[in-house]
Tab-separated table of C-alpha atoms in Angstrom:
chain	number	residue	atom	x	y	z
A	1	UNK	CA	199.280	79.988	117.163
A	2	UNK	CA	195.457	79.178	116.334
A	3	UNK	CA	193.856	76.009	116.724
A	4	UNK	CA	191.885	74.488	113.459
A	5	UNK	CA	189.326	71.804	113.148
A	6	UNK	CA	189.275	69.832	109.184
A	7	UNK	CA	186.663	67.969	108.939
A	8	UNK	CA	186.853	65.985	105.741
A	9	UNK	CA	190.163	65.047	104.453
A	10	UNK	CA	189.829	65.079	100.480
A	11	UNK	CA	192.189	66.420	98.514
A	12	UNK	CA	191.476	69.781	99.458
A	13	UNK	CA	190.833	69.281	103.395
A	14	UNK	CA	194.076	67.052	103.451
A	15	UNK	CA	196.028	69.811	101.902
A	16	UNK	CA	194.327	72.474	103.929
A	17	UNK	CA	195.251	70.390	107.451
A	18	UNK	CA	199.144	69.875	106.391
A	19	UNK	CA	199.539	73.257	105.193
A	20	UNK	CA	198.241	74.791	108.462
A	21	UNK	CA	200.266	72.491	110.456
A	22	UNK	CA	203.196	73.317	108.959
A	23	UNK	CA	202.582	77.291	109.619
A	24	UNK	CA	203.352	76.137	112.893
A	25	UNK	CA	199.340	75.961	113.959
A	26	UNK	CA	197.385	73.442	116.198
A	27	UNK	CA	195.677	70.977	113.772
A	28	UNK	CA	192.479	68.126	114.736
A	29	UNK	CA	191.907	66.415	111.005
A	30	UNK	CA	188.718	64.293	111.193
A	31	UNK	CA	187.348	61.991	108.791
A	32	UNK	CA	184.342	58.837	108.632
A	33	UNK	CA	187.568	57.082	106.429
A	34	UNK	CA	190.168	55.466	108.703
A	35	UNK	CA	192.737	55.302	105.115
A	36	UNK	CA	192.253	59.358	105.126
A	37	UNK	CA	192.883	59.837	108.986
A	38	UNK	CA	195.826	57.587	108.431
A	39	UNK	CA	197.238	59.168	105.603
A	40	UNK	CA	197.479	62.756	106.894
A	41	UNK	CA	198.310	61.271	110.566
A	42	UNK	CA	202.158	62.412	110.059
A	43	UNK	CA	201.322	65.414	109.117
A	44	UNK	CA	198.964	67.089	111.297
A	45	UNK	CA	198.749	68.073	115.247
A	46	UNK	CA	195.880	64.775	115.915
A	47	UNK	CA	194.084	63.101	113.488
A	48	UNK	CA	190.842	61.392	114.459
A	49	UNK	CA	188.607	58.887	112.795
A	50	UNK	CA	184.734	60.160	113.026
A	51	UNK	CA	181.176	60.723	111.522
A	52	UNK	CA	180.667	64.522	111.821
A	53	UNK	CA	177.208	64.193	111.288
A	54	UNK	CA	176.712	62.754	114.546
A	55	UNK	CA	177.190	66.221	117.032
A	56	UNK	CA	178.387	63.615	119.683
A	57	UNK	CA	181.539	63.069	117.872
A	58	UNK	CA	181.701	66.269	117.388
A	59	UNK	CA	181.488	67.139	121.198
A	60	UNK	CA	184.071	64.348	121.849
A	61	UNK	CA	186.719	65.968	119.739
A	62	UNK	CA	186.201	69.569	121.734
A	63	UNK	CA	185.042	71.086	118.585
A	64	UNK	CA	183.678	74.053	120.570
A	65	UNK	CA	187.240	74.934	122.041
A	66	UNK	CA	188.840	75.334	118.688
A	67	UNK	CA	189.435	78.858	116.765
A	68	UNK	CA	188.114	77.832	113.498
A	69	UNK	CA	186.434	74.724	112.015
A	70	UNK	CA	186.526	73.856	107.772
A	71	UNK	CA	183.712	71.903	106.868
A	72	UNK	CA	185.463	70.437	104.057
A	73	UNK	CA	183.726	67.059	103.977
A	74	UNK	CA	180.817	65.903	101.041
A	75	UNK	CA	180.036	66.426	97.895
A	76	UNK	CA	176.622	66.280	99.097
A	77	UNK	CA	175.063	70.217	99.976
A	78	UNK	CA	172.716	67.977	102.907
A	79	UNK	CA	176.303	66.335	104.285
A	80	UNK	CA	177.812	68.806	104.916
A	81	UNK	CA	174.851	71.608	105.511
A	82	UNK	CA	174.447	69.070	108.641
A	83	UNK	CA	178.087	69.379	110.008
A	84	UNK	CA	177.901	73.080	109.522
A	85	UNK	CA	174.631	73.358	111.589
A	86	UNK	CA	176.092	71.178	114.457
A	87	UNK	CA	179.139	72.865	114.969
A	88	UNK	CA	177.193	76.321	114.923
A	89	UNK	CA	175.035	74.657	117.382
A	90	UNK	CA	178.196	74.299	120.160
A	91	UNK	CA	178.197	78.013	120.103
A	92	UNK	CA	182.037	77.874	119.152
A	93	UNK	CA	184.472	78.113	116.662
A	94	UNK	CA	184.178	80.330	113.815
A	95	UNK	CA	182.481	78.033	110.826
A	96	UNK	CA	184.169	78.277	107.458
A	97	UNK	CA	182.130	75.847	104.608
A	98	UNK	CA	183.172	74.378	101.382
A	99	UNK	CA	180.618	74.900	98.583
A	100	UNK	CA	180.388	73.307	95.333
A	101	UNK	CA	177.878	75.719	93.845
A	102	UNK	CA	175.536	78.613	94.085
A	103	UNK	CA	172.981	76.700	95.727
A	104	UNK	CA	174.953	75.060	98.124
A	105	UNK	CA	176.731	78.400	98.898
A	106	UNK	CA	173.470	79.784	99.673
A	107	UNK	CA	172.379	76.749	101.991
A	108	UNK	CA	175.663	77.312	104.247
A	109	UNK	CA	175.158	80.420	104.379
A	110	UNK	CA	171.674	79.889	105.890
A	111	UNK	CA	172.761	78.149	107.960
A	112	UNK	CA	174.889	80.267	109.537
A	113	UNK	CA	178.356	79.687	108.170
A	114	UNK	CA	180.928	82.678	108.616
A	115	UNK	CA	182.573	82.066	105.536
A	116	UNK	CA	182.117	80.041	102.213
A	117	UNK	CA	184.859	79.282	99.796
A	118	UNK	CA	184.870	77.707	95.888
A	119	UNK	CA	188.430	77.006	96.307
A	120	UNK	CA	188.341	75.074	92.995
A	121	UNK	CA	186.442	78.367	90.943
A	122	UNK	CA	189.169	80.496	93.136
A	123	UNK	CA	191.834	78.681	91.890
A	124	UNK	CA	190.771	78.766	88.362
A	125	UNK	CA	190.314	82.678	88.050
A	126	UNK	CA	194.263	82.579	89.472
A	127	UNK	CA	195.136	80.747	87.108
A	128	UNK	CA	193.252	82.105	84.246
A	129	UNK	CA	194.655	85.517	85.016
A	130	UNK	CA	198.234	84.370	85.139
A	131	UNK	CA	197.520	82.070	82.408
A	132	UNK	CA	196.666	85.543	80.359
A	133	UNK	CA	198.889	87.745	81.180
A	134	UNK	CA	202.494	86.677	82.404
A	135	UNK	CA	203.456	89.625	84.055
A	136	UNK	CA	200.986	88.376	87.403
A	137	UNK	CA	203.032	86.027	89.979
A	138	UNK	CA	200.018	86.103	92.084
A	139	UNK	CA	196.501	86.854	92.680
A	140	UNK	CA	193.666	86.964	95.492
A	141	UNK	CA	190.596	88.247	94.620
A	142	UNK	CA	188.868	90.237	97.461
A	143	UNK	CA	185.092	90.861	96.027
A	144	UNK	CA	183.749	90.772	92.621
A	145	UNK	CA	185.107	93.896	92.425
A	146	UNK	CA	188.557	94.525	94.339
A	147	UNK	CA	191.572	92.000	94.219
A	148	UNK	CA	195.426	92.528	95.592
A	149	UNK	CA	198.054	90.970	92.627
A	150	UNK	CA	201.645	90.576	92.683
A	151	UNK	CA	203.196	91.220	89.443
A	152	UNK	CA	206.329	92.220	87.796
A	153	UNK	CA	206.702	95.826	87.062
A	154	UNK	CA	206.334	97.664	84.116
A	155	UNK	CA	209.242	98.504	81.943
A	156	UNK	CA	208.601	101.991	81.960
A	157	UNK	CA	208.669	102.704	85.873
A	158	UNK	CA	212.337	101.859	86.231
A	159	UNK	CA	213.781	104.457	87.894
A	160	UNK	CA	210.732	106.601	88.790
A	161	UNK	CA	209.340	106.724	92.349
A	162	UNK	CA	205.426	105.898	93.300
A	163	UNK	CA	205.660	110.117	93.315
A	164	UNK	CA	206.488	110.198	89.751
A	165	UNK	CA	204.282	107.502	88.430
A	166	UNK	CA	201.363	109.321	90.494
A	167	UNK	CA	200.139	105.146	90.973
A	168	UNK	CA	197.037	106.174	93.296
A	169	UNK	CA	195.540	109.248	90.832
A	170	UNK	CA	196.436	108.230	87.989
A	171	UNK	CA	195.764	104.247	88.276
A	172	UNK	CA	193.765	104.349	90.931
A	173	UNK	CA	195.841	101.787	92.804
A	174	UNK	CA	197.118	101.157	96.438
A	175	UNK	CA	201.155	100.359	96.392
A	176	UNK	CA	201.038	97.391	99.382
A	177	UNK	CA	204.177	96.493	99.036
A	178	UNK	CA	207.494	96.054	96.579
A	179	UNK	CA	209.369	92.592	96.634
A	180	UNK	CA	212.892	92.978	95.283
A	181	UNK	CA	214.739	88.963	95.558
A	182	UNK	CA	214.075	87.794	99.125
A	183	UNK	CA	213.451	91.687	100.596
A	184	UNK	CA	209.828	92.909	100.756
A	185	UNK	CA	209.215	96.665	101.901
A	186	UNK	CA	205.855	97.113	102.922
A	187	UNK	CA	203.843	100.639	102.384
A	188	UNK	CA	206.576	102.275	100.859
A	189	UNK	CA	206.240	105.655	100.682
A	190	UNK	CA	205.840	108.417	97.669
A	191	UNK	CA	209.774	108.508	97.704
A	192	UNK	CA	210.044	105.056	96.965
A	193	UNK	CA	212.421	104.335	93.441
A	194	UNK	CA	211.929	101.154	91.237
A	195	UNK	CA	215.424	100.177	90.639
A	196	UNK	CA	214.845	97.050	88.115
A	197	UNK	CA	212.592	95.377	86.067
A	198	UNK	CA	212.461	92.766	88.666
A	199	UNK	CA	211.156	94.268	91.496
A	200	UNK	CA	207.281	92.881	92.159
A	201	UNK	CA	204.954	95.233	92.837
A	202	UNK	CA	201.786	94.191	95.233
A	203	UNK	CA	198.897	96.290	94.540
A	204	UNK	CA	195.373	96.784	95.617
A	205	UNK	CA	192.447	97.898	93.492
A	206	UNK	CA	189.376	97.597	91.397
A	207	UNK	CA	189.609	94.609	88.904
A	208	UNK	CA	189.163	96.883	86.029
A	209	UNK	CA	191.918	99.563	87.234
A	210	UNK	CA	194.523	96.383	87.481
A	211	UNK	CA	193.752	95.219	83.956
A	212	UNK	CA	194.269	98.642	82.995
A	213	UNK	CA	197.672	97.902	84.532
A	214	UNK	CA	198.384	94.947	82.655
A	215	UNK	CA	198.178	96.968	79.540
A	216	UNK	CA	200.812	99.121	81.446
């Protein structure tokens, strides 16, 4: 179990707080709005109403003793640039920001933040993808240039082993795991057979080797 601090409960650090929580990890959700702390109070490990620009509050909720902090609060880039520089100050938990754009990506980063996510831009390349082609059930995209999808399988591998299909020289692609119903084997090896055209294959690879794919 890991310990998280939210600070900002929007839509997205709301979500973010309950979704942790319910993985079964320690959860503080803080927020300046007493209706946000109250709404999320159910759902998280302590909720607490309090100004994160102010590093006092921030001291008071033992932000330095936590695993990980989301600085999920403002619209502003100078709200929550100043959150992100007082937690990094306590010398503590590892700092993930939430940007809006370039510019404020850069700024966090600056600053000294670990990680910065677009979660709305990273949601809308998901979608777009599976939006595109139907065949993708999921997608995370690692870089501009690598990305891990779960998708159906192709037609034409049923019944053929990774061996057969030759999936890492010929497509350039790492087989991370197959998902057939509720079973998921993980690294299967060259032996492995695709017995239906509903087994879900997880790959990893170059964005333009698993578009090739798609074409599959």
């Amino acid at each position: 179990m890991k310990s998280f601090l939210i600070v900002g409960l929007g839509r997205f650090g709301a979500s973010l707080a309950q979704e942790l929580c319910e993985q079964g990890h320690e959860v503080l959700a803080l927020d300046v709005l007493p209706e946000r702390v109250q709404a999320v109070a159910d759902h998280v490990t302590h909720a607490v109403v309090g100004d994160a620009r102010d590093p006092e509050v921030l001291s008071g909720v033992g932000a330095r003793n936590f695993d990980c902090a989301v600085v999920a609060a403002g619209s502003d880039v100078g709200t929550s640039a100043l959150i992100t520089l007082n937690l990094k100050e306590l010398n503590g938990p590892r700092v993930v920001g939430k940007a809006n754009s370039s510019v404020h990506r850069k700024v966090l980063e600056k600053i000294g933040a670990d990680l910065v996510v677009f979660p709305e831009q990273e949601m809308a390349l998901s979608l777009a993808r599976r939006l595109i082609n139907g065949d993708i059930v999921n997608f995370i995209e690692l870089s501009n240039e690598y990305s891990i999808v779960e998708r159906t399988l192709p037609e034409s591998w049923v019944g053929k082993s990774i061996l057969d299909l030759n999936i890492r020289a010929k497509w350039k692609l790492t087989v991370i795991a197959v998902r057939r119903g509720d079973a998921m084997t993980i690294a299967p090896g060259g032996d492995f057979v695709f017995q239906s055209p509903e087994d879900c294959l997880v790959v990893l690879g170059r964005n333009s080797d698993i578009e090739r794919l798609e074409r599959a």
